[in-house]
Amino acid sequence: MRTAEIKRRFLDHFERLGHTVVPSAPLPAVEDPNLLFVNAGMVPFVPYFLGQRAPGAARVASVQKCVRTPDIDEVGKTSRHGTFFQMNGNFAFGDYFKDQAIRYAWELATGGVRAGGLGLDPERIWVSVYLDDDEAIDLWQRQIGLPAARIVRRGKADNYWSMGIPGPCGPCSELFYDRGGAYGRPGGPDIDEERYLEFWNLVFMQYERGPGSDKENYPIVGRLPARNIDTGMGLERMAVLLQGVDNLYEIDEVSPILARAAELTRKRYRAHGTSHPDDVRLRVVADHVRAALMIIADGVTPGNEGRGYVLRRILRRAIRAMRLLGRADPALPELLPIARDCMAPSYPEIAADFGRISDQAYGEEETFRATLRTGTAILDTAITATRRSGGSRLSGQQVFQLHDTYGFPVDLTMEIAAEHGLAVDEAGFRALMADQQARAKADAQARKTGHADRSAYRAVLDAHGATEWLAYQRLETESRVLAMYDADGPVTVAVAGAVVTAVLDRTPFYAESGGQASDAGTITGPDGRAEVIDVQRPVKGLVAHTLRILDGTLAADDTVQAAVDPDWRIGARQAHSGTHVVHAALRHVLGPTASQSGSFNRPGYLRLDFGWRGGLSAQARSEVEDIANQAVRADFPVTVELMPLAAARQAGALALFGETYDDVVRVVEIGGDFSRELCGGTHVDRSAQIAAIAVTSESSVGAGQRRIEAVTGIEAFRYLARERDLVTQLAEQLKAPREELADKVHALIGRAKAAERRAERLQRQLLRAEAVRLVDGAAEVAGFAYAGTTVTDGADPRQLAELVRDSFPADRPGVVTVAVPAGTGSRVVIAANPAAVARGVSAADLIKNLPGGRGGGSAALAQGTRQGQGDLTTVPPAIGALLADA
Ligand code: SER
């Protein structure tokens, strides 16, 4: 059964059972700052489980795109690890519970194929339940009739599910399918999870967990408002079972990529069993190329942080695997279109957007290939040095440095070293890696304290409710300090100079989000005053202000005046509206594919990153600026409207990373169709209030990513004034009216170049005259003409030696020596003309015979050094002796 068909049957089954089918959320997990990618079907529904938002329906079903990378090293080695996968799920929010969840899953899994089921053999299904979940055991036995022998109890690590971070959790029951003796030992999932493949997880979501270090060690902090169901059936795993293939990489949606990779590298997949390194590599390629396609399709671009880094790593691992398989040419242009053809039937947007997607991927491959070239050059040098010094292996330090500094993959290093007959000090390398990982872990640990803070914030939220957020309505509020924290925990009083984080019951401050910097301003209490240096939302619903106490004290429970600096806010509004205007102007000039991938703005300044290959021409850049300023001059109304997401999309509103499950979104329009974006920022009322926009730079920020920067409002005037002052200064220095400046500079550069050329010509003439003088004054030594000199005027000794050599009469054997003093010795060039070489003279031998002489070259020309700076006009005895012997 094809993957698409399994998906269809799943959704049909649950639709028949009264579920609302919802589309997959995009892969970037935008709602949860602790998560980079959606890693389970339930992630978009977390607010419903936690009771923070009311769901539109009590039971829903979806096929959710997911990315998981913690086990990335297992990809290709086992049959069931994939970085990208799709999870079929049915969810109930305070609706049905264990009884139906178990029944619904069983019916679909074992239902006849003709009747719309998946047709698994009920005799081969095993289940696991959480240790003490007798209720589930009872249901499996009584309701389903499953024999006790095929039910196993397992502990927290296996049968208690959470997202790995604070949030909803609960005991679960998993379904496994026995693939038969060919896949491993009998005895159930406790014995062999390759043979007993887990295909469905039913989570009885009832609790909320706190922070913890692994799958087992975390506290349960409370009950969820309702008992919920979250199930996940791995679509790819079900395809493995129903297509009778060995592993994830051989199903219909993936195997064409694997086949193409094998064809390109002339490898026969599974030529030697199933776990040959080449087979693993082919599976890595198939998995990663598909994952990269799906991630880029959802708006992520390769980078060095967060999601961008995960994507970069996946892409590079695929390219590296192709390289190790023997592919020297770019691989992605051959593979990505195959992945597109596999996935586009289910995700048509991938075909429509393939130009952009492939640009990103191919750009990254080019960048990585450049890295590999640099790394290879450095590696070659290291290999040569090692061999020259008689070594047989590269040091751990060399390998580590290549890996760490140049991003050169260690397996490639080993492969290339082996080609040159060298080993690699793997133990040394691993020790250095372990050190580095220990450092990274310590960092991560330090960052984890953020989690603890979050639970403190949660407690404030539970006790006092959400912060009343008035940033759109007011610049000043009277507020109460609910809690304050410093680096060590809660504080009751903060004194002048201290930096603390304060939660207020209400606030006019804008918290950093959507690219807009947080507001600046002051908090004034009965006994002191503080400046606001940062404003964030550590948990949904709560606004936290980082304060520096300026004078006096501030205490928990104080009633304070919270005041946003009005000038700051005007600047912030100008910059944020300016960002929308520049974005619209960019799309106007470059077309709709130039869409924003990130932005940042603060008073007076904005920057906007967008996907585009190659720099903007000067003309495109000024067009963008011009259109943006025309929009300012047009004095467009700026309107903010709350509307259902579907309506916003219908109206063509641009959303970064698209939909969330928020039913209502905020749409900011500038001049109607001119600019329409989903945005939570603060904006001017009319576009003329932006005053002016001046583009200050346009640059590259990674493969296929450009950044445009601009200044707005008074900063735009100041920027232009500075430019004007610069021009004035230049005009004064060059004594030219400003409109003639460019011509004047052009002429100056032309004159400078001509002067350089003239100087070179004169230098050559001087050299030639010197050569003639030397040839004319050459001494006669044993039938040779000999000329020697020392140059001190910066002339090129080699050029002079060649000139002299070539000026000796052809039938007269001639030798010339030119020295340049260097330190306590000299650099020396010796040349011999063809007649001299015919008599057996070699310049290279001559150089070595000088006192302390070193160097080499050919018979006709050699360069090196000698001791001392003695006169060469008369032939040095060592050379004289050699010439006499010739
Ligand atoms: N959340 C559970 C899982 O991902 C079931 O959907 O396995």
Coordinates of N, CA and C and ligand atoms in Angstrom, one line a residue, residues 39-42 68 87 91 161 201 203 205 230-232, ligand 1:
N39 N 8.2 18.1 16.6 CA 8.8 16.8 16.7 C 7.8 15.7 17.0
A40 N 6.5 16.1 17.0 CA 5.5 15.1 17.2 C 4.2 15.7 16.8
G41 N 3.2 14.8 16.5 CA 2.0 15.3 15.9 C 1.2 16.2 16.9
M42 N 1.5 16.1 18.2 CA 0.8 16.8 19.2 C 1.3 18.3 19.4
R68 N 13.1 15.1 13.8 CA 13.8 14.8 15.0 C 15.3 14.6 14.7
M87 N 3.7 12.0 11.0 CA 3.0 11.3 12.1 C 1.5 11.5 12.0
F91 N -6.4 13.0 18.2 CA -6.3 13.8 19.4 C -7.7 14.0 20.0
W161 N 5.3 9.3 28.1 CA 5.7 10.2 27.0 C 5.6 11.7 27.4
N201 N 1.7 4.9 19.0 CA 1.9 5.2 20.4 C 0.6 5.9 20.8
V203 N -0.9 8.0 23.8 CA -0.5 8.6 25.0 C -1.8 9.1 25.7
M205 N -2.7 11.5 28.0 CA -2.1 12.8 28.4 C -2.9 13.4 29.5
D230 N -3.5 11.6 22.9 CA -2.6 12.1 21.8 C -2.0 10.8 21.3
T231 N -2.3 10.5 20.0 CA -1.7 9.3 19.5 C -0.8 9.6 18.3
G232 N 0.2 8.8 18.1 CA 1.0 9.0 16.9 C 1.3 7.7 16.2
Ligands
SER1 N1 3.2 12.2 21.1 C1 3.4 10.8 20.9 C2 4.6 10.5 20.1 O1 5.1 11.3 19.4 C3 2.2 10.2 20.3 O2 1.7 11.1 19.3 O3 5.0 9.4 20.1

